[in-house]
Amino acid sequence: MNSDERTTLLTGGRVHTPSSPDATAMAITGDTVVWVGQDGPGRALHPDAEEIALDGAFVAPAFVDSHVHATATGLHLSGLDLSAVRGGAELLAAVRSAARQGEVLLAHGWDSSTWEDARVPSRAELDQAAGDTPVYLSRVDVHSALVSTAMADLAPGTRSAEGWSDDGPLTRQAHHLVRAAARAAITPSQRRAAQLAFLRTAAARGIATVHECAGPDISGVDDLTALLDLAEDPDLPAVVGYWGEIGAVDLAARLGLPGLAGDLFVDGSLGSHTAALCATYTDLPHTAGARYLDARTIADHVVSCTEAGLQAGFHVIGDDAVGEVVRGFQLAEQAIGSRALAGRRHRLEHLEMIDAEQARILASWGVVASVQPLFDAAWGGTSGMYAERLGARRAGGLNPFSTLAAQGMPLALGSDAPVTPLDPWASVRAAVHHRTPGAGLSPRAAFTAHTRGGHRAAGTADGTTGSLVPGAPAHYAIWAAADLVVAGSDERVQRWSTDPRSGVPGLPALEPGTDLPRCLRTVRAGRIIHDEFAVAGRA
């Protein structure tokens, strides 16, 4: 028997499978789940298998993160982290300690909306802290950045570009130019180390597949190619690559990409006041943000991608941008018909300000909503950044996950790392416990959107991928988790759901304040890509 066709039998655990809600065992041969059930029958059916005792651990489909930026996240993980900075003085002190002569300093994560004193340091102050070191400090939403004079000097044309500020953060095209200069300063070895750090961290969080949202304004062809090459290693998570550029059909074909999607910007972000709104910002009433694409351009992109057999997709946040995207899809439908449009499973990233009618229309074309629940956890609620930017009424309508689901839009969950952390259980919890009552998902729907939904969003689901059933690819994770529960809408449903006859598998408790599961092992296509199980004294 080929070593790749060995059978492994997991026993004594709790297996999340729709085929047997009280399953304690699972058999895997090669890269495929071949059986799920109870320990005794498992041993009888697979007497020659390598048996691994789970000691009560929880086995579930591995997570899929549907929106990441690998290199930026890896640099954030291995470099200067500004997410804990709580003021301008702390930020300057961090830069002062990290700046090195002859090196470019890239750091991420500052968020002045969380500071007691929201004043952002001036460029002169940053220059004084950094000396001659070129410094690029991206805001938490990565749509604006503080830069030193030395960094601006590396990006010709920045000072005359839209979004330039003589003293404050750069936005829009000026930010895109300086970000490209910062990216160009990264050495190949630095990039490889960052990408490896990202992929290994993802695996350690129970993530076996990520969707890299690359593009000319985000990373670069060399960056994406290097990441895809790295992910050919079966001992790392799989990478589904997207490239956000109009007219790049030949590039998609050359790289074997599923789509020209991801961060193809229709607008910017709320945190940087660049998300395109129908009405002005509450805290900056002279602007309604920035819209970068119109309906005709959106339609032409959707049509060309559909005809080329590719997924189209866009980054879209503000309500003005969402309206323009819907109009673009309507124009595309007129050109190629609804059947062709629905056949490609196009996708939209973030989709924060959308109403029920827009969701219904998009659902009719099978458009996937790739959303980030930790946005709401970080900035939602009556006093968060959203409320500051938009006022409480508009902020309360953001990220309406329940509306998207109710209108039939397929959902996929992700982090937008490094914007929010690689923490899928926290993401599931945030989707359930939305800060606007009634806007969240059930635990079951949220978990499915972060597992099977991610495969569907990439067009790779075949009916079993993302589930632990016989015949499914063996993408799974083993977790140390407390008691499993099944949430129901009322006591009668609760009683039925927890009865094994209901066929509803349980999940770890997701109540705020409870400990979330800890990843012991992550498996991609039958190969272990992260392992703390043996360290824990098991197998």
PDB file of C-alpha atoms in Angstrom, residues 210-214 224 228 239-243 256-259:
ATOM      1  CA  VAL A 210      -6.878  31.207   2.451  1.00  0.00           C
ATOM      2  CA  HIS A 211      -8.026  33.523  -0.318  1.00  0.00           C
ATOM      3  CA  GLU A 212      -5.261  35.998  -1.125  1.00  0.00           C
ATOM      4  CA  CYS A 213      -6.751  39.276  -2.373  1.00  0.00           C
ATOM      5  CA  ALA A 214      -3.864  40.715  -4.366  1.00  0.00           C
ATOM      6  CA  LEU A 224       1.351  36.884  -5.553  1.00  0.00           C
ATOM      7  CA  LEU A 228       1.329  30.748  -4.871  1.00  0.00           C
ATOM      8  CA  VAL A 239      -3.831  29.571  -1.281  1.00  0.00           C
ATOM      9  CA  VAL A 240      -6.575  30.636  -3.686  1.00  0.00           C
ATOM     10  CA  GLY A 241      -5.242  33.713  -5.446  1.00  0.00           C
ATOM     11  CA  TYR A 242      -7.284  36.641  -6.733  1.00  0.00           C
ATOM     12  CA  TRP A 243      -5.985  39.633  -8.653  1.00  0.00           C
ATOM     13  CA  GLY A 256      -4.172  30.000 -13.116  1.00  0.00           C
ATOM     14  CA  LEU A 257      -6.287  32.316 -10.980  1.00  0.00           C
ATOM     15  CA  PRO A 258     -10.018  31.693 -10.480  1.00  0.00           C
ATOM     16  CA  GLY A 259     -10.884  35.337 -10.840  1.00  0.00           C
TER      17      GLY A 259
END
